[in-house]
PDB file of C-alpha atoms and ligand atoms in Angstrom:
ATOM      1  CA  UNK H  11      14.629 173.510 150.112  1.00 54.00           C
ATOM      2  CA  UNK H  12      16.885 176.079 148.854  1.00 81.00           C
ATOM      3  CA  UNK H  13      16.941 176.310 144.672  1.00 95.00           C
ATOM      4  CA  UNK H  14      19.951 176.309 143.566  1.00 96.00           C
ATOM      5  CA  UNK H  15      21.214 179.447 140.944  1.00 98.00           C
ATOM      6  CA  UNK H  16      21.338 178.194 136.981  1.00 98.00           C
ATOM      7  CA  UNK H  17      23.558 180.373 135.304  1.00 98.00           C
ATOM      8  CA  UNK H  18      21.705 179.912 131.467  1.00 98.00           C
ATOM      9  CA  UNK H  19      23.048 180.729 128.285  1.00 98.00           C
ATOM     10  CA  UNK H  20      21.252 181.517 125.536  1.00 98.00           C
ATOM     11  CA  UNK H  21      23.408 181.736 122.111  1.00 98.00           C
ATOM     12  CA  UNK H  22      20.978 182.244 120.001  1.00 98.00           C
ATOM     13  CA  UNK H  23      22.059 182.317 116.042  1.00 98.00           C
ATOM     14  CA  UNK H  24      25.729 182.523 116.684  1.00 98.00           C
ATOM     15  CA  UNK H  25      28.810 180.455 116.364  1.00 98.00           C
ATOM     16  CA  UNK H  26      29.322 177.353 113.856  1.00 98.00           C
ATOM     17  CA  UNK H  27      30.298 174.364 115.173  1.00 96.00           C
ATOM     18  CA  UNK H  28      34.154 174.910 114.662  1.00 97.00           C
ATOM     19  CA  UNK H  29      33.395 177.907 116.748  1.00 98.00           C
ATOM     20  CA  UNK H  30      31.468 176.258 120.147  1.00 98.00           C
ATOM     21  CA  UNK H  31      34.553 173.477 120.186  1.00 98.00           C
ATOM     22  CA  UNK H  32      37.017 175.817 120.953  1.00 98.00           C
ATOM     23  CA  UNK H  33      34.651 178.647 123.291  1.00 98.00           C
ATOM     24  CA  UNK H  34      33.392 175.505 124.837  1.00 98.00           C
ATOM     25  CA  UNK H  35      36.946 174.373 125.875  1.00 98.00           C
ATOM     26  CA  UNK H  36      37.715 177.157 127.094  1.00 98.00           C
ATOM     27  CA  UNK H  37      34.433 177.689 129.206  1.00 98.00           C
ATOM     28  CA  UNK H  38      34.894 174.154 130.345  1.00 98.00           C
ATOM     29  CA  UNK H  39      38.485 175.176 132.326  1.00 98.00           C
ATOM     30  CA  UNK H  40      36.569 178.774 133.163  1.00 98.00           C
ATOM     31  CA  UNK H  41      33.683 177.338 134.756  1.00 98.00           C
ATOM     32  CA  UNK H  42      34.697 174.388 136.312  1.00 97.00           C
ATOM     33  CA  UNK H  43      33.966 174.802 140.532  1.00 93.00           C
ATOM     34  CA  UNK H  44      31.478 177.358 139.579  1.00 98.00           C
ATOM     35  CA  UNK H  45      29.507 178.075 142.702  1.00 96.00           C
ATOM     36  CA  UNK H  46      25.975 178.131 139.990  1.00 98.00           C
ATOM     37  CA  UNK H  47      24.872 175.173 138.166  1.00 98.00           C
ATOM     38  CA  UNK H  48      25.892 175.875 134.091  1.00 98.00           C
ATOM     39  CA  UNK H  49      23.708 175.476 131.756  1.00 98.00           C
ATOM     40  CA  UNK H  50      24.637 176.402 127.595  1.00 98.00           C
ATOM     41  CA  UNK H  51      21.854 176.527 124.869  1.00 99.00           C
ATOM     42  CA  UNK H  52      23.249 176.503 121.743  1.00 98.00           C
ATOM     43  CA  UNK H  53      22.310 176.228 118.524  1.00 98.00           C
ATOM     44  CA  UNK H  54      21.270 172.636 116.905  1.00 98.00           C
ATOM     45  CA  UNK H  55      24.689 172.457 114.699  1.00 98.00           C
ATOM     46  CA  UNK H  56      26.534 172.372 117.915  1.00 98.00           C
ATOM     47  CA  UNK H  57      24.718 170.245 120.176  1.00 98.00           C
ATOM     48  CA  UNK H  58      26.095 167.222 119.820  1.00 98.00           C
ATOM     49  CA  UNK H  59      29.848 169.001 119.847  1.00 98.00           C
ATOM     50  CA  UNK H  60      28.393 170.611 122.799  1.00 98.00           C
ATOM     51  CA  UNK H  61      26.926 167.914 124.782  1.00 98.00           C
ATOM     52  CA  UNK H  62      30.724 165.720 123.401  1.00 98.00           C
ATOM     53  CA  UNK H  63      32.892 168.114 124.777  1.00 98.00           C
ATOM     54  CA  UNK H  64      30.928 168.499 128.315  1.00 98.00           C
ATOM     55  CA  UNK H  65      31.140 165.193 129.172  1.00 98.00           C
ATOM     56  CA  UNK H  66      32.398 164.988 132.970  1.00 97.00           C
ATOM     57  CA  UNK H  67      32.632 168.471 132.936  1.00 98.00           C
ATOM     58  CA  UNK H  68      29.340 170.596 135.339  1.00 98.00           C
ATOM     59  CA  UNK H  69      27.920 172.182 131.802  1.00 98.00           C
ATOM     60  CA  UNK H  70      24.691 171.280 130.836  1.00 98.00           C
ATOM     61  CA  UNK H  71      23.803 171.449 127.473  1.00 98.00           C
ATOM     62  CA  UNK H  72      20.368 172.531 126.281  1.00 98.00           C
ATOM     63  CA  UNK H  73      18.420 173.364 122.541  1.00 99.00           C
ATOM     64  CA  UNK H  74      16.942 176.564 122.119  1.00 98.00           C
ATOM     65  CA  UNK H  75      13.543 175.299 120.407  1.00 98.00           C
ATOM     66  CA  UNK H  76      12.199 171.766 119.369  1.00 98.00           C
ATOM     67  CA  UNK H  77       8.617 170.334 117.927  1.00 98.00           C
ATOM     68  CA  UNK H  78       5.388 168.915 119.681  1.00 98.00           C
ATOM     69  CA  UNK H  79       4.753 166.365 117.678  1.00 98.00           C
ATOM     70  CA  UNK H  80       6.960 163.311 117.944  1.00 98.00           C
ATOM     71  CA  UNK H  81       8.468 162.890 114.113  1.00 98.00           C
ATOM     72  CA  UNK H  82       6.848 163.024 110.630  1.00 98.00           C
ATOM     73  CA  UNK H  83       6.254 165.540 108.035  1.00 98.00           C
ATOM     74  CA  UNK H  84       7.607 168.761 109.376  1.00 98.00           C
ATOM     75  CA  UNK H  85      10.467 170.273 107.154  1.00 98.00           C
ATOM     76  CA  UNK H  86      12.793 171.758 108.895  1.00 97.00           C
ATOM     77  CA  UNK H  87      12.186 171.143 112.686  1.00 98.00           C
ATOM     78  CA  UNK H  88      13.786 169.011 115.567  1.00 98.00           C
ATOM     79  CA  UNK H  89      11.804 166.096 118.182  1.00 98.00           C
ATOM     80  CA  UNK H  90      12.525 165.461 121.322  1.00 98.00           C
ATOM     81  CA  UNK H  91      13.382 162.560 120.570  1.00 98.00           C
ATOM     82  CA  UNK H  92      16.254 163.616 117.947  1.00 98.00           C
ATOM     83  CA  UNK H  93      17.584 166.016 120.791  1.00 98.00           C
ATOM     84  CA  UNK H  94      17.602 162.929 123.715  1.00 98.00           C
ATOM     85  CA  UNK H  95      19.653 161.101 121.511  1.00 98.00           C
ATOM     86  CA  UNK H  96      21.802 163.727 121.125  1.00 98.00           C
ATOM     87  CA  UNK H  97      22.087 163.669 125.089  1.00 98.00           C
ATOM     88  CA  UNK H  98      20.494 166.976 125.365  1.00 98.00           C
ATOM     89  CA  UNK H  99      19.139 168.155 128.926  1.00 98.00           C
ATOM     90  CA  UNK H 100      17.619 171.241 128.682  1.00 98.00           C
ATOM     91  CA  UNK H 101      15.137 173.273 125.742  1.00 99.00           C
ATOM     92  CA  UNK H 102      13.666 176.785 125.994  1.00 99.00           C
ATOM     93  CA  UNK H 103      10.792 177.066 124.922  1.00 98.00           C
ATOM     94  CA  UNK H 104       8.658 179.995 123.978  1.00 98.00           C
ATOM     95  CA  UNK H 105      11.207 182.531 123.649  1.00 98.00           C
ATOM     96  CA  UNK H 106       9.686 186.003 122.529  1.00 98.00           C
ATOM     97  CA  UNK H 107      12.279 186.132 119.825  1.00 97.00           C
ATOM     98  CA  UNK H 108      10.376 182.921 118.201  1.00 98.00           C
ATOM     99  CA  UNK H 109       7.124 184.575 119.281  1.00 98.00           C
ATOM    100  CA  UNK H 110       8.136 187.131 117.436  1.00 96.00           C
ATOM    101  CA  UNK H 111       9.427 186.117 114.126  1.00 97.00           C
ATOM    102  CA  UNK H 112       8.391 182.192 113.720  1.00 97.00           C
ATOM    103  CA  UNK H 113       4.603 182.606 115.347  1.00 95.00           C
ATOM    104  CA  UNK H 114       5.204 180.902 118.335  1.00 98.00           C
ATOM    105  CA  UNK H 115       1.457 181.212 120.411  1.00 98.00           C
ATOM    106  CA  UNK H 116       0.599 180.064 124.025  1.00 98.00           C
ATOM    107  CA  UNK H 117      -0.816 177.131 122.599  1.00 98.00           C
ATOM    108  CA  UNK H 118       2.201 175.915 120.475  1.00 98.00           C
ATOM    109  CA  UNK H 119       4.475 177.026 123.863  1.00 98.00           C
ATOM    110  CA  UNK H 120       2.227 174.831 125.839  1.00 98.00           C
ATOM    111  CA  UNK H 121       2.419 171.833 123.622  1.00 98.00           C
ATOM    112  CA  UNK H 122       6.265 172.422 123.473  1.00 98.00           C
ATOM    113  CA  UNK H 123       6.440 172.161 127.556  1.00 98.00           C
ATOM    114  CA  UNK H 124       4.181 169.050 127.448  1.00 98.00           C
ATOM    115  CA  UNK H 125       6.091 166.823 125.125  1.00 98.00           C
ATOM    116  CA  UNK H 126       9.336 168.228 126.846  1.00 98.00           C
ATOM    117  CA  UNK H 127       8.276 166.823 130.030  1.00 98.00           C
ATOM    118  CA  UNK H 128       7.366 163.614 128.841  1.00 98.00           C
ATOM    119  CA  UNK H 129      10.013 162.513 126.916  1.00 98.00           C
ATOM    120  CA  UNK H 130      11.922 164.267 129.842  1.00 98.00           C
ATOM    121  CA  UNK H 131      13.746 166.884 128.539  1.00 98.00           C
ATOM    122  CA  UNK H 132      14.129 169.988 130.884  1.00 98.00           C
ATOM    123  CA  UNK H 133      11.945 173.303 129.442  1.00 98.00           C
ATOM    124  CA  UNK H 134      13.113 176.525 130.009  1.00 99.00           C
ATOM    125  CA  UNK H 135       9.681 178.669 129.403  1.00 99.00           C
ATOM    126  CA  UNK H 136      10.209 181.968 128.551  1.00 98.00           C
ATOM    127  CA  UNK H 137       7.004 184.409 129.483  1.00 98.00           C
ATOM    128  CA  UNK H 138       7.695 188.503 129.448  1.00 98.00           C
ATOM    129  CA  UNK H 139       5.525 191.310 128.665  1.00 98.00           C
ATOM    130  CA  UNK H 140       6.601 194.469 126.006  1.00 96.00           C
ATOM    131  CA  UNK H 141       7.393 197.958 126.280  1.00 94.00           C
ATOM    132  CA  UNK H 142       3.817 198.666 125.724  1.00 94.00           C
ATOM    133  CA  UNK H 143       2.131 196.211 128.230  1.00 96.00           C
ATOM    134  CA  UNK H 144       4.593 197.087 131.199  1.00 95.00           C
ATOM    135  CA  UNK H 145       3.384 200.599 130.523  1.00 94.00           C
ATOM    136  CA  UNK H 146      -0.474 199.979 129.841  1.00 96.00           C
ATOM    137  CA  UNK H 147       0.209 198.292 133.821  1.00 97.00           C
ATOM    138  CA  UNK H 148      -0.728 194.392 132.843  1.00 98.00           C
ATOM    139  CA  UNK H 149       2.905 192.864 133.115  1.00 98.00           C
ATOM    140  CA  UNK H 150       1.216 190.441 136.274  1.00 98.00           C
ATOM    141  CA  UNK H 151      -1.775 189.770 134.258  1.00 98.00           C
ATOM    142  CA  UNK H 152      -0.026 188.924 131.040  1.00 98.00           C
ATOM    143  CA  UNK H 153       3.010 187.306 133.064  1.00 98.00           C
ATOM    144  CA  UNK H 154       0.588 184.918 134.454  1.00 98.00           C
ATOM    145  CA  UNK H 155      -1.882 184.155 131.786  1.00 98.00           C
ATOM    146  CA  UNK H 156       1.107 182.818 129.857  1.00 98.00           C
ATOM    147  CA  UNK H 157       2.211 180.917 132.731  1.00 98.00           C
ATOM    148  CA  UNK H 158      -0.929 179.732 133.235  1.00 98.00           C
ATOM    149  CA  UNK H 159      -1.749 178.051 129.394  1.00 98.00           C
ATOM    150  CA  UNK H 160       1.973 176.788 129.204  1.00 98.00           C
ATOM    151  CA  UNK H 161       1.707 174.862 132.676  1.00 98.00           C
ATOM    152  CA  UNK H 162      -1.527 173.736 131.410  1.00 98.00           C
ATOM    153  CA  UNK H 163      -2.106 170.027 131.665  1.00 98.00           C
ATOM    154  CA  UNK H 164       0.856 169.011 133.668  1.00 98.00           C
ATOM    155  CA  UNK H 165       0.722 167.520 136.781  1.00 98.00           C
ATOM    156  CA  UNK H 166       2.015 169.940 140.021  1.00 98.00           C
ATOM    157  CA  UNK H 167       4.735 167.417 140.312  1.00 97.00           C
ATOM    158  CA  UNK H 168       5.321 168.105 136.628  1.00 98.00           C
ATOM    159  CA  UNK H 169       5.784 171.489 136.735  1.00 98.00           C
ATOM    160  CA  UNK H 170       8.136 171.502 139.787  1.00 97.00           C
ATOM    161  CA  UNK H 171      10.992 170.090 136.720  1.00 98.00           C
ATOM    162  CA  UNK H 172      10.117 173.378 134.846  1.00 98.00           C
ATOM    163  CA  UNK H 173      12.686 176.376 134.770  1.00 98.00           C
ATOM    164  CA  UNK H 174      10.491 179.652 133.938  1.00 98.00           C
ATOM    165  CA  UNK H 175      12.702 182.707 132.577  1.00 98.00           C
ATOM    166  CA  UNK H 176      10.885 185.605 133.053  1.00 98.00           C
ATOM    167  CA  UNK H 177      12.173 188.074 130.011  1.00 98.00           C
ATOM    168  CA  UNK H 178      10.864 191.082 130.088  1.00 98.00           C
ATOM    169  CA  UNK H 179      10.816 192.202 125.891  1.00 96.00           C
ATOM    170  CA  UNK H 180      12.288 195.557 126.318  1.00 95.00           C
ATOM    171  CA  UNK H 181      15.338 194.575 128.382  1.00 94.00           C
ATOM    172  CA  UNK H 182      16.582 191.804 125.446  1.00 92.00           C
ATOM    173  CA  UNK H 183      19.333 192.599 124.062  1.00 86.00           C
ATOM    174  CA  UNK H 184      18.696 196.188 124.221  1.00 88.00           C
ATOM    175  CA  UNK H 185      21.638 196.629 127.546  1.00 84.00           C
ATOM    176  CA  UNK H 186      18.501 197.967 129.029  1.00 84.00           C
ATOM    177  CA  UNK H 187      18.432 195.976 132.494  1.00 84.00           C
ATOM    178  CA  UNK H 188      14.863 195.395 134.582  1.00 89.00           C
ATOM    179  CA  UNK H 189      15.990 197.216 137.951  1.00 96.00           C
ATOM    180  CA  UNK H 190      16.728 194.277 141.064  1.00 97.00           C
ATOM    181  CA  UNK H 191      13.173 195.416 141.891  1.00 97.00           C
ATOM    182  CA  UNK H 192      11.125 195.371 139.106  1.00 97.00           C
ATOM    183  CA  UNK H 193      12.973 191.979 137.873  1.00 98.00           C
ATOM    184  CA  UNK H 194      12.523 190.401 141.213  1.00 98.00           C
ATOM    185  CA  UNK H 195       8.528 191.895 141.702  1.00 98.00           C
ATOM    186  CA  UNK H 196       7.577 189.465 138.331  1.00 98.00           C
ATOM    187  CA  UNK H 197       9.111 186.500 139.452  1.00 98.00           C
ATOM    188  CA  UNK H 198       7.752 186.631 143.023  1.00 98.00           C
ATOM    189  CA  UNK H 199       4.324 187.315 141.537  1.00 98.00           C
ATOM    190  CA  UNK H 200       5.370 184.020 139.070  1.00 98.00           C
ATOM    191  CA  UNK H 201       5.599 182.099 142.409  1.00 98.00           C
ATOM    192  CA  UNK H 202       2.462 183.249 143.977  1.00 98.00           C
ATOM    193  CA  UNK H 203       0.914 182.638 140.991  1.00 98.00           C
ATOM    194  CA  UNK H 204       2.224 178.941 141.146  1.00 98.00           C
ATOM    195  CA  UNK H 205       1.164 178.848 144.647  1.00 98.00           C
ATOM    196  CA  UNK H 206      -2.798 179.575 144.107  1.00 98.00           C
ATOM    197  CA  UNK H 207      -2.663 177.318 140.817  1.00 98.00           C
ATOM    198  CA  UNK H 208      -0.314 174.516 142.774  1.00 98.00           C
ATOM    199  CA  UNK H 209       0.593 174.682 146.107  1.00 98.00           C
ATOM    200  CA  UNK H 210       3.474 175.672 148.252  1.00 98.00           C
ATOM    201  CA  UNK H 211       5.856 172.732 147.023  1.00 98.00           C
ATOM    202  CA  UNK H 212       5.659 173.998 143.229  1.00 98.00           C
ATOM    203  CA  UNK H 213       5.773 177.212 144.460  1.00 98.00           C
ATOM    204  CA  UNK H 214       8.953 176.879 146.683  1.00 98.00           C
ATOM    205  CA  UNK H 215      10.906 174.855 144.362  1.00 98.00           C
ATOM    206  CA  UNK H 216      10.229 175.403 140.834  1.00 98.00           C
ATOM    207  CA  UNK H 217      13.286 177.850 139.736  1.00 98.00           C
ATOM    208  CA  UNK H 218      12.541 180.923 138.158  1.00 98.00           C
ATOM    209  CA  UNK H 219      14.931 182.725 136.148  1.00 98.00           C
ATOM    210  CA  UNK H 220      15.484 186.226 135.005  1.00 98.00           C
ATOM    211  CA  UNK H 221      16.744 187.532 131.499  1.00 97.00           C
ATOM    212  CA  UNK H 222      17.159 191.187 129.648  1.00 96.00           C
ATOM    213  CA  UNK H 223      20.670 192.072 129.904  1.00 94.00           C
ATOM    214  CA  UNK H 224      21.747 190.401 132.447  1.00 97.00           C
ATOM    215  CA  UNK H 225      25.828 190.791 132.765  1.00 97.00           C
ATOM    216  CA  UNK H 226      29.034 190.344 134.489  1.00 98.00           C
ATOM    217  CA  UNK H 227      28.114 192.787 136.295  1.00 97.00           C
ATOM    218  CA  UNK H 228      24.433 193.022 137.552  1.00 97.00           C
ATOM    219  CA  UNK H 229      24.499 189.014 137.988  1.00 98.00           C
ATOM    220  CA  UNK H 230      25.396 189.158 141.435  1.00 98.00           C
ATOM    221  CA  UNK H 231      23.070 191.619 142.777  1.00 98.00           C
ATOM    222  CA  UNK H 232      20.147 190.189 140.341  1.00 98.00           C
ATOM    223  CA  UNK H 233      20.860 186.669 141.775  1.00 98.00           C
ATOM    224  CA  UNK H 234      20.338 187.723 144.891  1.00 97.00           C
ATOM    225  CA  UNK H 235      17.159 188.914 144.804  1.00 98.00           C
ATOM    226  CA  UNK H 236      14.964 186.964 146.912  1.00 97.00           C
ATOM    227  CA  UNK H 237      12.439 185.110 143.815  1.00 98.00           C
ATOM    228  CA  UNK H 238      15.665 185.145 141.685  1.00 98.00           C
ATOM    229  CA  UNK H 239      16.695 181.280 140.993  1.00 98.00           C
ATOM    230  CA  UNK H 240      19.394 182.423 138.314  1.00 98.00           C
ATOM    231  CA  UNK H 241      20.027 183.948 134.901  1.00 98.00           C
ATOM    232  CA  UNK H 242      18.823 183.552 131.030  1.00 98.00           C
ATOM    233  CA  UNK H 243      21.474 185.425 129.821  1.00 98.00           C
ATOM    234  CA  UNK H 244      22.436 186.364 126.136  1.00 98.00           C
ATOM    235  CA  UNK H 245      25.351 188.537 124.810  1.00 97.00           C
ATOM    236  CA  UNK H 246      26.882 187.840 128.207  1.00 98.00           C
ATOM    237  CA  UNK H 247      27.324 184.161 127.556  1.00 98.00           C
ATOM    238  CA  UNK H 248      28.973 184.253 124.409  1.00 98.00           C
ATOM    239  CA  UNK H 249      31.866 185.521 126.584  1.00 98.00           C
ATOM    240  CA  UNK H 250      34.274 182.663 128.412  1.00 98.00           C
ATOM    241  CA  UNK H 251      35.308 185.960 131.343  1.00 98.00           C
ATOM    242  CA  UNK H 252      31.503 187.132 131.840  1.00 98.00           C
ATOM    243  CA  UNK H 253      29.286 183.853 131.959  1.00 98.00           C
ATOM    244  CA  UNK H 254      32.321 183.185 134.223  1.00 98.00           C
ATOM    245  CA  UNK H 255      31.387 185.653 136.361  1.00 98.00           C
ATOM    246  CA  UNK H 256      28.250 184.701 136.123  1.00 98.00           C
ATOM    247  CA  UNK H 257      28.590 181.408 136.676  1.00 98.00           C
ATOM    248  CA  UNK H 258      30.528 182.379 139.901  1.00 98.00           C
ATOM    249  CA  UNK H 259      27.004 185.235 140.653  1.00 96.00           C
TER     250      UNK H 259
HETATM  251  C1  LIG F 149      18.201 186.080 125.921  1.00 53.33           C
HETATM  252  O1  LIG F 149      18.602 185.338 125.045  1.00 53.33           O
HETATM  253  O2  LIG F 149      17.199 185.364 126.767  1.00 53.33           O
HETATM  254  C2  LIG F 149      18.238 187.457 126.549  1.00 53.33           C
HETATM  255  C3  LIG F 149      18.487 187.357 127.781  1.00 53.33           C
HETATM  256  O3  LIG F 149      19.350 188.191 125.954  1.00 53.33           O
HETATM  257  P1  LIG F 149      20.449 189.380 126.511  1.00 53.33           P
HETATM  258  O4  LIG F 149      20.680 188.695 127.354  1.00 53.33           O
HETATM  259  O5  LIG F 149      21.400 189.544 125.731  1.00 53.33           O
HETATM  260  O6  LIG F 149      19.202 190.513 126.775  1.00 53.33           O
END
């Protein structure tokens, strides 16, 4: 089965709800009929606006994080049911910025992936090595470990519902993109790991994105690589023209 390319934007902590509204109206016009599947992951405060304004368009909406508890005394957190009630379909889990600044661990990432799948939200599971780990030649082992822990407890059928995003930390927001080969070889190794643990069907049907300074100029080459099924895009997803090019790459 062919894996459909996914162009996923990650807005991070950018755009107020009113800025989001005008941006999304423009984007919806611009990506109408785009070649790739289009997803925007936006701050919690923009979700309601984003879901409403994308109704009837080819744009899906995701959150950038969620908690793994169902409800209760977790001040400042947002649950899967809260996202579902708004009509949110995707959630980014384990982004390196959350791991670095907000103590996200492989264990909490796993709990969140399990909760998202249980509730029917598609997790965009992030993994990736630091520059030091790359220089120490432990990229493959590190990423495999992150993936194995994050997916622990899921059935093979459920693993296929996860979108994996390989994002080398040294390439995020730095303008330093991994080469096509560097990006593809890690995505290929993630697929090999899925094949070993879950079998051919899961390996062949799970989407693996690359993220790290994807832009309008490099997306087409990256997405053409064998094991790269699209991109998780930060900076360039904040510009309608650039993200439109990526949505057609
Ligand atoms: C990201 O936000 O996941 C990301 C890869 O950011 P950027 O495209 O800006 O490097």
